[in-house]
Amino acid sequence: MSETLAAPDGTMSAESATDPGQSPDHRSGAVADLRRVGINPNFWYPIAVSGSVRKKKTFAATFAGERIALYRGDSGTVYALEDRCAHRQIPLSMGIVEGEALRCCYHAWAYRGNGRISQIPYLPKDAARPPRGVRAYPVREAYGFVFIFPGDPQNADSAALPELPEFDSAKHKTMTFSRTVNCHYSFMHENLLDMNHQFLHRGVVGRIQPTLLGYDTSPDSVEARYLFTHAGGKKNRGADLLSAKSIGGAAAPDVITIRTGYPYQTLQLVPQNAELPAFSLWVAYVPEDAEQRTNHVYGLLMVEKPPVPGVINLAWPLIRRFTERVFAEDRTAVEAEQRAWDEQGEDWNHEVFPLIMDVRQVLRSNGVPLRPESPLCGAAALCGSSRSANTTPDTSLT
């Protein structure tokens, strides 16, 4: 990893010298618009809160335009199938869970958790049967979420889930977020990584002076460190509770470390001179539609408990209201950015922050091309990836 410091004169990196927010596509010579880059499917993505997938019930989810039926069998295991019956294309999420199988509500075709057809009740035993069923997705449950692997299933075992030791720590209390935001996922990465937007939150955190201490880059990550200094103005009580080493602790400056480690993002706040973070945030931005102009935000805020037992529970409503307000303000901004892109038909951004130039390149180089105009690219419109190779003979009907 290489250490990069923000230039004091505001000069831009080599990438920004070409076109702000964009970089040449060396295969075609054209400039790739980041907002037309799809998320790479070869990672584990949360697509539901575990509590939403109840036993013997179905749950309709989406990933980048792919409709997915989740269901929890009698054993408690969650399965994920392509949300269409191979017979008449009726959504399987409208179906009935029987044991570990899912039965279509229309003609009662039954499917195992691996997507294979287990029964067509009205078909004679000696009659020819469809050789294949529907696509099944690898599934894991962790951190209160249902994760699926939408890419090449052969890569699922080697792909790691995020490591979040604070989630299971008795020293932390965790807040879960699940919200839809109407923008391309890249706007979310930029918003959190660029802490120069604190003016947006002036009514909640007062006047914050963020100082970029430096950042590291690699082909699949950008990690930035800021010093946050409160320069005046009224500060929300919930902000105080999160920024202090303990509830009611010292008002020291905070060091915030934000990392985009593709495709996830994390944030840690450590009060100056403290050893452990006051809180840690993990977040994933999961595209919902095929054009990926809408994403679902799944997040975990893990807050260190103060020494006094039970105090964190009293403070929790204040912390929740603060975080919800900050998120609402951020959502207003990024959705406005998406509307501008939609109106202009391309990215007219004039970015000047080298850090954002770098994270855009990480997102662009790790993503996959979006071609929603081509129906042959599949429901998610992910071309140039392993998506088309994922449809094995056992998981699609011919």
PDB file of C-alpha atoms in Angstrom, residues 66 72 95 194 197 202 221 300 303 310 390:
ATOM      1  CA  GLU A  66     -32.583 -10.217 -10.257  1.00  0.00           C
ATOM      2  CA  ARG A  72     -36.816 -20.516   5.671  1.00  0.00           C
ATOM      3  CA  GLY A  95     -45.479 -19.900  -2.890  1.00  0.00           C
ATOM      4  CA  ASP A 194     -15.429  12.597   1.719  1.00  0.00           C
ATOM      5  CA  HIS A 197     -19.376  17.608   3.508  1.00  0.00           C
ATOM      6  CA  ARG A 202     -24.279  21.697  10.704  1.00  0.00           C
ATOM      7  CA  SER A 221      -9.322  -0.191  -1.284  1.00  0.00           C
ATOM      8  CA  LEU A 300     -24.303  -2.156  11.482  1.00  0.00           C
ATOM      9  CA  VAL A 303     -21.135   1.249  19.852  1.00  0.00           C
ATOM     10  CA  GLY A 310     -27.408  -0.049  31.561  1.00  0.00           C
ATOM     11  CA  ASN A 390     -23.093 -18.942 -13.687  1.00  0.00           C
TER      12      ASN A 390
END
